[in-house]
Amino acid sequence: MFYEAAVFAFFDSDGDGVGDFAGLEAKLDYLSWLGADCLWLLPFYESPMRDGGYDVADFRSVHEPYGTIEDVARLVSEAHRRGIRVIADLPINHTSDRHRWFVEARRPGSPTRDRYVWADDPSKWGEARVIFSDTHDSNWSWDPVAGAYYWHRFFDHQPDLNYDHPDVAAEMIDVARFWLDMGLDGLRLDAAPYLYERDGTDCENLPETHAWLKKLRAVVDEEYEDRALVCEANQRPEDVVAYFGDGDECHMAFHFPLMPRLFMALKRGDASAVAEIIEATPAVPEGAQWGVFLRNHDELTLEMVSEEERAYMYEQYAPEPAMRKNLGIRRRLAPLLDGDRRRIELMHAVLLSLPGSPFLYYGDEIGMGDAHTLDDRDGVRAPMQWDSSPGAGFSSADPSHYHLPVVAAPGYGPEAVNVEAQQADGGSLLNWVREALALRRARPFFGAGGFELVPTGHPALLAYIRSDGASKVAVLANFSDERVEAEVRLDGVRWRPALASGCRLEGRRGEAGPYGYGWFEPPT
Ligand code: GLC
C-alpha cells in the first residue's frame, strides 16, 4: 500500500503552522501501525508554492519550511528502519518561472533560451488540449521580457522544459539521480505524457517522450537496485500501458480510467462500467504493476470519460458549481460518498482486491472532509486531523496561522473525525481500513495474482476471483442500495468470509444487502 502525503499537511514539528520532514518522521509509527508499505511525498523542493510545490524553483533543494536535505535523508532512513519505503514526486515536465533556468532563458539574447519552448505564433500546436481549463484558454503565454510566447501545459507560471535541448534531457536524469542517491526508493513522474511537442500531434504520449523515459529507466536499472518509477499519465488504458514499455519503461502507472468508473458504478447501482474497463485494460509486462486509487491531491479527474458520463458525474457528485475544478471534482472521498460508512467500505473492499497496488490519500483512512470553497485544490489538502482539538493536533501554532485551515465542514471537523478517537474505537473506519490492509497483505496474490471476472447475471453485483493457483479469494460487491440475490458462476464450494459486510456466498448463491461486499475463501 502506498500512502500519499503532503509534507505541508501531515504534521508540524516546529510550530510554524506548516508541516515538515521532522513531523513526518514523528508520525512514521502511525504509518507502520496502519500498514503502509511506501510513503509517496508530494513535491518538497524549493518552490514559490503557487501549485502546491509542483512549481519547482530548484530541484536540488528542500522547500525551506519543510526542513533540510539532511531531514529528508533522516526520514528515509527512519522509514527504512520500519520497513517503509519512500518515493518522491518529481515534476519533470516544467519548472516554476522562478527557476534559475527560466530567469536566464527569458533574457533578451539569452544563449539558453531553448531550454524552454518558445514561439512567435500562439496558434501553434492547437491540437493540444488545455488541462487547467478554469484558468487558461491557451497553452501559450506572452513573455514581454523575452518578446515571445512560451509553452506551458499547466499554469502560466510553470513553463514547460524543452526536452529537445540536450541540457534539459540530461539534467532531469541527474536530478533523478540526486534523489535516488539520497536513498529514495523511487520517483513519481509527474505529468509524464507531455515532455515533447511535435507538429501535427496533440503533443501527448509521443515516441520521443517514451524514449526519454526508457533512458531514465536504463539509468535506474544500471546504477541502482530495487527502485521504482511510477508514472502519472492521465490517459486512456491503451495509452497508459505504453508507459510500461516492454518492461523497460516505468515500473508502475496509475490506473486513471478505472477510478471515475468506480464512482459512477456506485451512483448508478450498476457495476458494468467497472467490469468493462477492467476487461479493456491490456495486460501489463512481467514485473510491472498498476497503481489503483480512489482519490488523491488533485481534483477527481473526469478527462477520460465521455461527455455524457462527465455530466452525470458532475450532477451526482458535484451539485454545487464550487465543487468543480477544471474537468473534475475537488472533493474528498468521505464527502463524495456522503460520509456513508457502507459505501466507503465497499469502495475500499474493491480497491484493495483489484490487481495492482492501492494508493491511499492521507486522511481518507479516517474519512476526512474537505473545503471546496478554498482556492484551486487546497480544499482537499487540509491539515491531517490527529486529535479532537481545534487545531486537530497538527501543530502547536495558532490554527489561524496554519498554512491551510483545518476542515470545518459540519460533521467533519477534528472533534468528529480524528486519528486518536478512531484508534481507540475498535469499530472505527480507521481500524476497519487497517484490518482490511492486514488481510490483504496476508494474501499476496491480491497484488499481482490472477484476476477473473465472474458473471453474476445482476448488473449491481460485481464478482471476481483473485488467485495464485494455490489460494484464491472470491470478491463480491453490491454497488446498489438494494438487496441483491444472484447466481454467481463459481465452483460450488463452501465459502467462508475473510472480510465481509451484509454479504453471503453459499455455493453459487450470492446475497448482498445495500452496498454489501465480501472477500470469500474456500475452507483450508
Ligand atoms: C500533476 C499534479 C498536479 C499538478 C500538475 C502540474 O497533474 O498531480 O497536482 O498541478 O501535475 O504540475
XYZ file of C-alpha atoms and ligand atoms in Angstrom:
536
model
C 0.000 0.000 0.000
C 1.266 3.401 -0.984
C 0.324 6.240 1.332
C 0.245 9.659 -0.289
C 1.040 12.606 1.952
C 1.751 16.285 1.528
C 4.655 17.366 3.715
C 2.919 20.686 4.461
C -0.253 18.954 5.677
C 0.874 15.963 7.725
C 2.471 17.127 10.963
C 4.215 20.313 12.010
C 7.084 19.665 14.409
C 8.308 23.220 14.936
C 5.114 25.200 15.420
C 5.266 27.420 12.339
C 1.936 26.131 11.025
C 3.489 24.255 8.108
C 4.110 20.505 8.157
C 7.721 19.384 7.859
C 10.052 16.419 7.480
C 10.652 16.082 11.212
C 6.860 15.962 11.597
C 6.591 13.173 9.080
C 9.326 11.313 10.887
C 7.400 11.666 14.144
C 4.399 10.029 12.517
C 6.170 7.078 10.897
C 4.979 4.798 13.683
C 1.416 5.675 12.721
C 2.083 4.728 9.098
C 3.632 1.488 10.153
C 0.714 0.760 12.526
C -1.712 1.434 9.665
C 0.129 -0.876 7.285
C 1.729 1.490 4.768
C 4.453 -0.110 2.651
C 5.551 3.037 0.915
C 5.177 6.726 1.536
C 4.654 8.970 -1.521
C 5.667 12.537 -0.788
C 4.232 15.394 -2.794
C 6.955 17.676 -4.234
C 9.056 19.121 -1.435
C 11.583 21.171 -3.424
C 12.173 24.908 -3.197
C 9.074 26.486 -4.654
C 7.001 29.672 -4.672
C 4.116 27.267 -3.880
C 1.685 28.545 -6.474
C 0.836 24.952 -7.435
C 1.293 23.051 -4.188
C 5.014 22.654 -4.886
C 4.579 21.309 -8.422
C 6.133 24.633 -9.395
C 9.755 23.874 -8.645
C 12.330 26.664 -8.360
C 15.266 24.380 -7.537
C 15.146 20.601 -7.915
C 18.151 20.068 -5.673
C 16.897 21.766 -2.570
C 14.170 21.408 0.038
C 11.407 23.979 0.474
C 12.669 25.917 3.470
C 9.720 25.494 5.888
C 9.913 21.694 5.439
C 13.480 21.338 6.699
C 16.767 20.398 5.098
C 18.186 17.740 2.815
C 19.554 16.061 5.947
C 15.983 15.890 7.267
C 14.921 14.107 4.077
C 17.767 11.629 4.420
C 16.846 11.011 8.050
C 13.188 10.473 7.208
C 14.167 7.951 4.560
C 16.455 6.008 6.863
C 13.924 6.059 9.718
C 11.247 4.837 7.299
C 13.553 2.076 6.069
C 14.191 1.001 9.640
C 10.443 0.344 9.894
C 10.266 -1.447 6.552
C 8.592 1.519 4.874
C 9.857 2.824 1.560
C 9.692 6.412 0.379
C 9.132 7.764 -3.100
C 9.340 11.391 -4.142
C 7.114 13.212 -6.565
C 9.211 14.687 -9.349
C 7.597 17.225 -11.687
C 9.641 16.532 -14.807
C 7.639 18.433 -17.403
C 8.048 22.013 -16.208
C 9.621 24.334 -13.684
C 8.452 27.392 -11.832
C 9.016 30.666 -13.661
C 11.331 31.440 -10.705
C 13.668 28.606 -11.647
C 17.129 29.969 -12.483
C 16.924 28.411 -15.920
C 13.756 30.269 -16.828
C 15.039 33.544 -15.426
C 18.078 33.156 -17.705
C 16.130 31.894 -20.706
C 13.829 34.918 -20.773
C 16.632 37.462 -21.050
C 16.865 39.069 -24.471
C 19.511 37.274 -26.490
C 19.824 34.505 -23.900
C 22.061 31.677 -25.133
C 19.960 29.219 -23.128
C 16.548 30.388 -24.324
C 15.860 26.985 -25.849
C 15.825 25.168 -22.542
C 12.152 26.163 -22.682
C 9.671 26.097 -25.545
C 9.027 29.354 -27.404
C 7.026 30.557 -30.409
C 6.038 33.750 -32.186
C 2.666 32.350 -33.118
C 0.374 31.189 -30.288
C -1.800 29.172 -32.662
C 0.980 26.587 -32.937
C 0.120 23.044 -31.697
C -3.525 23.995 -31.328
C -4.478 20.300 -31.133
C -3.028 20.114 -27.618
C -5.804 20.340 -25.014
C -5.669 22.888 -22.202
C -5.549 20.994 -18.905
C -6.163 23.778 -16.379
C -9.188 24.933 -18.329
C -10.593 27.041 -15.471
C -7.522 29.258 -15.527
C -6.243 29.279 -19.104
C -7.577 29.029 -22.615
C -4.225 28.559 -24.290
C -1.026 26.610 -23.667
C 0.944 29.723 -24.692
C 1.583 32.890 -22.714
C 3.331 36.041 -23.826
C 6.566 36.928 -22.097
C 7.267 40.637 -22.546
C 10.888 40.211 -21.433
C 11.666 37.532 -23.980
C 9.360 39.067 -26.570
C 7.926 35.656 -27.391
C 5.276 33.188 -26.328
C 6.303 30.302 -24.057
C 4.617 26.914 -23.845
C 3.004 25.651 -20.621
C 0.691 22.651 -20.295
C -0.290 23.753 -16.789
C -0.279 27.184 -15.109
C 1.369 30.105 -16.908
C 3.894 30.302 -14.062
C 5.013 26.763 -14.994
C 6.882 26.962 -18.301
C 7.427 23.571 -19.952
C 11.008 22.399 -20.216
C 12.238 21.737 -23.746
C 13.376 18.125 -23.785
C 14.815 18.596 -27.269
C 17.540 20.655 -25.592
C 20.377 18.341 -24.509
C 20.868 20.234 -21.207
C 17.279 19.522 -20.200
C 17.194 15.856 -21.174
C 20.459 15.283 -19.266
C 19.742 17.490 -16.253
C 16.443 15.853 -15.411
C 18.149 12.469 -15.328
C 20.775 13.932 -12.995
C 18.028 15.324 -10.770
C 16.535 11.828 -10.557
C 19.999 10.518 -9.634
C 20.377 13.206 -6.975
C 17.312 11.962 -5.063
C 17.914 8.267 -5.681
C 21.444 8.749 -4.312
C 19.781 10.123 -1.183
C 18.237 6.692 -0.671
C 14.752 7.365 -2.012
C 13.093 4.214 -3.277
C 11.584 5.703 -6.352
C 10.004 8.617 -8.105
C 6.510 9.533 -9.154
C 6.993 11.053 -12.560
C 4.574 13.954 -12.624
C 2.894 14.920 -15.900
C 4.904 12.343 -17.849
C 2.959 12.414 -21.159
C 3.865 15.981 -22.082
C 7.664 16.060 -22.263
C 7.981 16.580 -26.039
C 5.988 18.537 -28.625
C 5.675 17.716 -32.310
C 3.841 19.325 -35.239
C 0.645 17.650 -36.312
C 0.112 15.870 -32.963
C -1.717 16.599 -29.717
C 1.738 16.672 -28.089
C 0.927 13.819 -25.689
C 2.402 10.301 -25.413
C 4.909 10.956 -28.192
C 7.544 8.339 -29.093
C 10.243 10.821 -28.049
C 8.689 11.031 -24.569
C 8.720 7.248 -24.235
C 12.327 7.170 -25.437
C 13.415 9.616 -22.714
C 11.573 7.639 -20.031
C 13.317 4.478 -21.230
C 16.635 6.252 -20.884
C 15.778 7.164 -17.310
C 14.761 3.572 -16.630
C 18.048 2.281 -18.029
C 19.924 4.580 -15.626
C 17.805 3.338 -12.722
C 18.430 -0.292 -13.690
C 22.154 0.168 -14.219
C 23.003 2.352 -11.259
C 20.506 1.387 -8.556
C 18.787 -1.592 -7.047
C 15.182 -2.068 -6.166
C 13.840 1.360 -7.126
C 10.553 2.143 -8.840
C 9.377 4.694 -11.376
C 5.677 5.475 -11.025
C 4.105 7.156 -13.998
C 1.405 9.800 -13.773
C -0.309 9.600 -17.149
C -3.953 10.538 -17.124
C -4.717 8.783 -20.397
C -6.864 6.044 -21.925
C -5.947 2.454 -20.934
C -4.181 1.668 -24.209
C -2.108 4.856 -23.933
C -1.299 4.329 -20.247
C 0.027 0.795 -20.765
C 2.536 2.192 -23.249
C 4.319 3.734 -20.238
C 5.304 0.244 -19.072
C 7.106 -0.226 -22.403
C 8.194 -3.829 -22.752
C 9.056 -3.846 -19.099
C 11.756 -1.272 -19.873
C 9.984 1.989 -19.043
C 8.023 2.755 -15.856
C 7.542 0.063 -13.228
C 4.147 1.384 -12.281
C 1.414 3.593 -13.691
C -1.761 4.905 -12.142
C -4.945 3.324 -13.426
C -6.709 6.608 -14.204
C -9.526 5.153 -16.333
C -10.728 2.844 -13.553
C -11.175 5.471 -10.845
C -14.144 7.546 -12.117
C -15.935 4.362 -13.189
C -15.935 3.093 -9.622
C -17.712 6.262 -8.536
C -20.102 6.080 -11.494
C -20.997 2.470 -10.754
C -21.877 3.365 -7.191
C -24.392 6.045 -8.193
C -25.889 4.032 -10.999
C -26.182 0.874 -8.944
C -24.576 -0.811 -11.923
C -21.054 -2.212 -11.924
C -20.862 -2.865 -15.679
C -18.575 0.110 -16.370
C -16.070 -1.247 -13.839
C -16.148 -4.724 -15.367
C -15.804 -3.226 -18.849
C -12.789 -1.057 -18.064
C -11.033 -3.991 -16.414
C -11.674 -6.121 -19.485
C -10.491 -3.283 -21.734
C -7.243 -2.909 -19.787
C -4.415 -4.556 -21.690
C -2.094 -6.921 -19.838
C 0.997 -5.329 -18.300
C 4.524 -6.662 -18.807
C 6.073 -9.002 -16.251
C 7.192 -7.052 -13.210
C 5.017 -4.028 -13.996
C 2.183 -3.017 -11.736
C -0.876 -0.766 -11.704
C -1.365 1.827 -9.033
C -5.063 1.868 -8.188
C -6.617 4.712 -6.245
C -9.866 6.405 -5.320
C -8.703 9.920 -4.549
C -5.535 11.961 -4.490
C -4.370 15.544 -4.006
C -5.940 16.699 -7.283
C -9.495 17.084 -8.450
C -11.236 13.778 -9.170
C -10.423 13.930 -12.833
C -13.083 13.381 -15.471
C -10.900 13.897 -18.508
C -11.001 10.278 -19.627
C -14.760 9.742 -19.560
C -17.354 10.644 -22.230
C -19.131 13.996 -22.119
C -22.305 12.290 -21.057
C -20.561 10.450 -18.227
C -18.894 13.666 -17.129
C -22.246 15.451 -16.974
C -23.594 12.559 -14.910
C -20.645 12.674 -12.511
C -20.992 16.441 -12.054
C -24.708 16.154 -11.416
C -24.290 13.314 -8.927
C -21.066 14.225 -7.157
C -20.658 17.984 -7.634
C -24.075 19.566 -7.335
C -22.519 22.904 -6.316
C -20.512 24.672 -9.023
C -17.757 25.409 -6.476
C -17.155 21.662 -6.177
C -15.999 21.561 -9.795
C -12.456 22.299 -10.855
C -11.122 22.119 -14.388
C -12.558 18.849 -15.758
C -13.013 17.334 -12.340
C -14.390 17.441 -8.819
C -12.442 18.889 -5.908
C -13.832 16.843 -3.035
C -12.502 14.165 -0.743
C -13.616 10.565 -0.574
C -15.842 10.662 2.517
C -17.935 13.709 1.497
C -18.251 12.323 -2.048
C -19.832 9.252 -0.509
C -21.997 11.311 1.886
C -19.948 10.030 4.795
C -21.738 6.694 4.302
C -19.603 4.069 6.008
C -21.114 1.260 3.895
C -20.090 2.914 0.641
C -16.654 3.903 1.942
C -16.011 0.299 2.972
C -17.361 -1.092 -0.299
C -15.080 1.154 -2.369
C -12.056 0.128 -0.289
C -13.018 -3.565 -0.378
C -12.978 -3.356 -4.183
C -9.897 -1.132 -4.413
C -7.831 -3.362 -2.144
C -8.763 -6.517 -4.035
C -8.190 -5.325 -7.607
C -4.974 -6.133 -9.448
C -2.318 -3.568 -8.598
C -1.068 -1.701 -5.573
C -3.564 0.517 -3.762
C -2.692 4.160 -3.170
C -4.453 5.761 -0.206
C -4.614 9.510 0.226
C -3.753 10.800 3.693
C -6.828 11.452 5.802
C -9.151 9.273 3.753
C -8.488 6.408 6.165
C -10.308 8.404 8.851
C -12.930 9.838 6.489
C -11.625 13.412 6.459
C -13.754 16.121 4.854
C -12.890 18.990 2.539
C -13.458 22.675 1.867
C -14.383 23.163 -1.766
C -14.579 26.923 -1.379
C -10.811 27.235 -0.936
C -8.624 28.208 -3.858
C -7.677 25.670 -6.538
C -7.326 22.170 -4.987
C -6.403 23.411 -1.494
C -9.723 22.164 -0.120
C -8.549 18.541 -0.328
C -5.153 19.320 1.185
C -6.141 20.344 4.715
C -4.043 19.532 7.803
C -4.243 15.910 8.930
C -6.609 15.515 11.875
C -4.690 13.824 14.678
C -6.886 14.696 17.637
C -10.080 16.485 18.596
C -8.543 19.853 19.497
C -9.472 22.876 17.349
C -6.069 22.710 15.668
C -6.525 18.967 15.067
C -3.232 18.241 16.838
C -1.444 19.149 13.621
C 0.705 21.924 15.048
C 1.345 23.920 18.182
C 0.772 27.124 16.199
C -2.478 29.017 16.497
C -4.792 27.343 13.963
C -5.422 30.728 12.341
C -1.751 30.675 11.349
C -1.893 27.269 9.725
C -0.704 27.031 6.155
C -4.228 25.842 5.235
C -7.270 25.889 7.510
C -8.462 22.830 9.410
C -11.591 21.281 7.878
C -14.649 22.942 9.363
C -17.483 21.308 7.404
C -20.254 20.111 9.756
C -19.601 16.554 10.879
C -16.046 16.599 9.504
C -14.165 18.859 11.916
C -11.466 17.416 14.198
C -13.942 16.989 17.046
C -15.825 14.470 14.874
C -13.059 12.984 12.740
C -9.595 12.309 14.140
C -6.947 9.624 14.427
C -6.802 9.483 18.208
C -10.500 8.746 18.707
C -10.582 6.250 15.849
C -7.514 4.394 17.055
C -9.249 3.929 20.399
C -12.501 2.739 18.816
C -12.321 -0.848 17.581
C -15.277 -0.275 15.287
C -13.927 2.883 13.590
C -13.293 3.348 9.891
C -9.577 3.673 10.651
C -9.478 0.280 12.361
C -11.517 -1.233 9.544
C -9.070 0.098 6.925
C -6.145 -1.206 8.961
C -7.722 -4.638 9.262
C -8.569 -4.778 5.550
C -4.967 -3.856 4.747
C -3.669 -6.597 7.047
C -5.930 -9.178 5.409
C -4.758 -8.009 2.013
C -1.099 -8.180 2.996
C -1.520 -11.800 4.089
C -2.759 -12.633 0.563
C -0.011 -11.534 -1.818
C -1.993 -12.640 -4.865
C -4.174 -9.546 -4.407
C -1.291 -7.531 -5.795
C -0.017 -9.491 -8.733
C -2.055 -12.697 -8.903
C -4.662 -13.783 -11.397
C -7.900 -11.931 -11.940
C -11.069 -13.376 -13.382
C -14.446 -11.702 -13.653
C -17.321 -13.963 -12.690
C -20.715 -13.400 -14.297
C -23.496 -12.792 -11.786
C -26.425 -12.036 -14.063
C -27.103 -8.937 -11.935
C -25.728 -5.557 -13.040
C -25.227 -4.269 -9.470
C -23.254 -7.262 -8.310
C -19.595 -7.320 -9.296
C -17.852 -10.633 -8.728
C -14.311 -11.752 -9.400
C -11.745 -14.294 -8.349
C -8.223 -13.381 -7.316
C -5.809 -16.263 -7.132
C -2.271 -17.563 -7.402
C -3.049 -21.162 -8.201
C -2.736 -22.464 -4.653
C -5.048 -19.984 -2.936
C -7.928 -17.859 -4.036
C -10.464 -15.310 -2.910
C -13.882 -14.646 -4.415
C -14.851 -10.979 -4.191
C -18.473 -9.852 -4.252
C -19.565 -6.221 -4.255
C -23.055 -4.830 -4.485
C -22.891 -1.334 -5.978
C -26.589 -0.664 -5.369
C -28.590 0.441 -2.368
C -30.895 -2.536 -2.796
C -30.697 -6.084 -1.629
C -29.430 -8.332 -4.399
C -29.559 -12.091 -4.818
C -27.843 -13.690 -7.744
C -26.275 -16.822 -9.031
C -22.511 -16.429 -9.002
C -20.981 -18.824 -11.511
C -18.361 -20.299 -9.232
C -17.484 -23.790 -8.161
C -19.999 -24.749 -5.535
C -17.643 -24.898 -2.558
C -18.450 -23.743 0.959
C -17.014 -20.247 1.083
C -16.066 -18.536 4.262
C -15.757 -14.758 4.618
C -12.340 -13.236 5.270
C -13.814 -9.736 5.190
C -17.499 -9.099 4.630
C -20.378 -6.846 5.473
C -24.000 -7.614 4.630
C -22.940 -10.220 2.103
C -23.052 -14.009 1.855
C -21.820 -16.541 -0.596
C -23.141 -20.048 -0.289
C -22.190 -22.424 -3.029
C -23.234 -20.474 -6.080
C -25.750 -18.266 -4.351
C -24.588 -14.724 -3.669
C -26.592 -12.445 -1.458
C -25.779 -8.850 -0.619
C -27.588 -6.112 1.228
C -27.258 -2.457 0.148
C -23.563 -1.813 -0.619
C -22.712 -5.208 0.845
C -19.335 -6.706 -0.005
C -17.272 -9.725 0.823
C -13.941 -11.433 0.310
C -14.647 -15.169 0.481
C -12.227 -18.062 0.700
C -12.638 -21.773 0.228
C -12.107 -23.622 3.515
C -8.476 -24.515 4.186
C 0.090 16.870 -11.845
C -0.137 17.028 -10.354
C -0.917 18.284 -10.101
C -0.169 19.475 -10.674
C 0.150 19.248 -12.154
C 1.074 20.289 -12.675
O -1.086 16.635 -12.524
O -0.759 15.899 -9.831
O -1.147 18.486 -8.734
O -0.921 20.643 -10.527
O 0.767 17.995 -12.348
O 2.350 20.156 -12.119
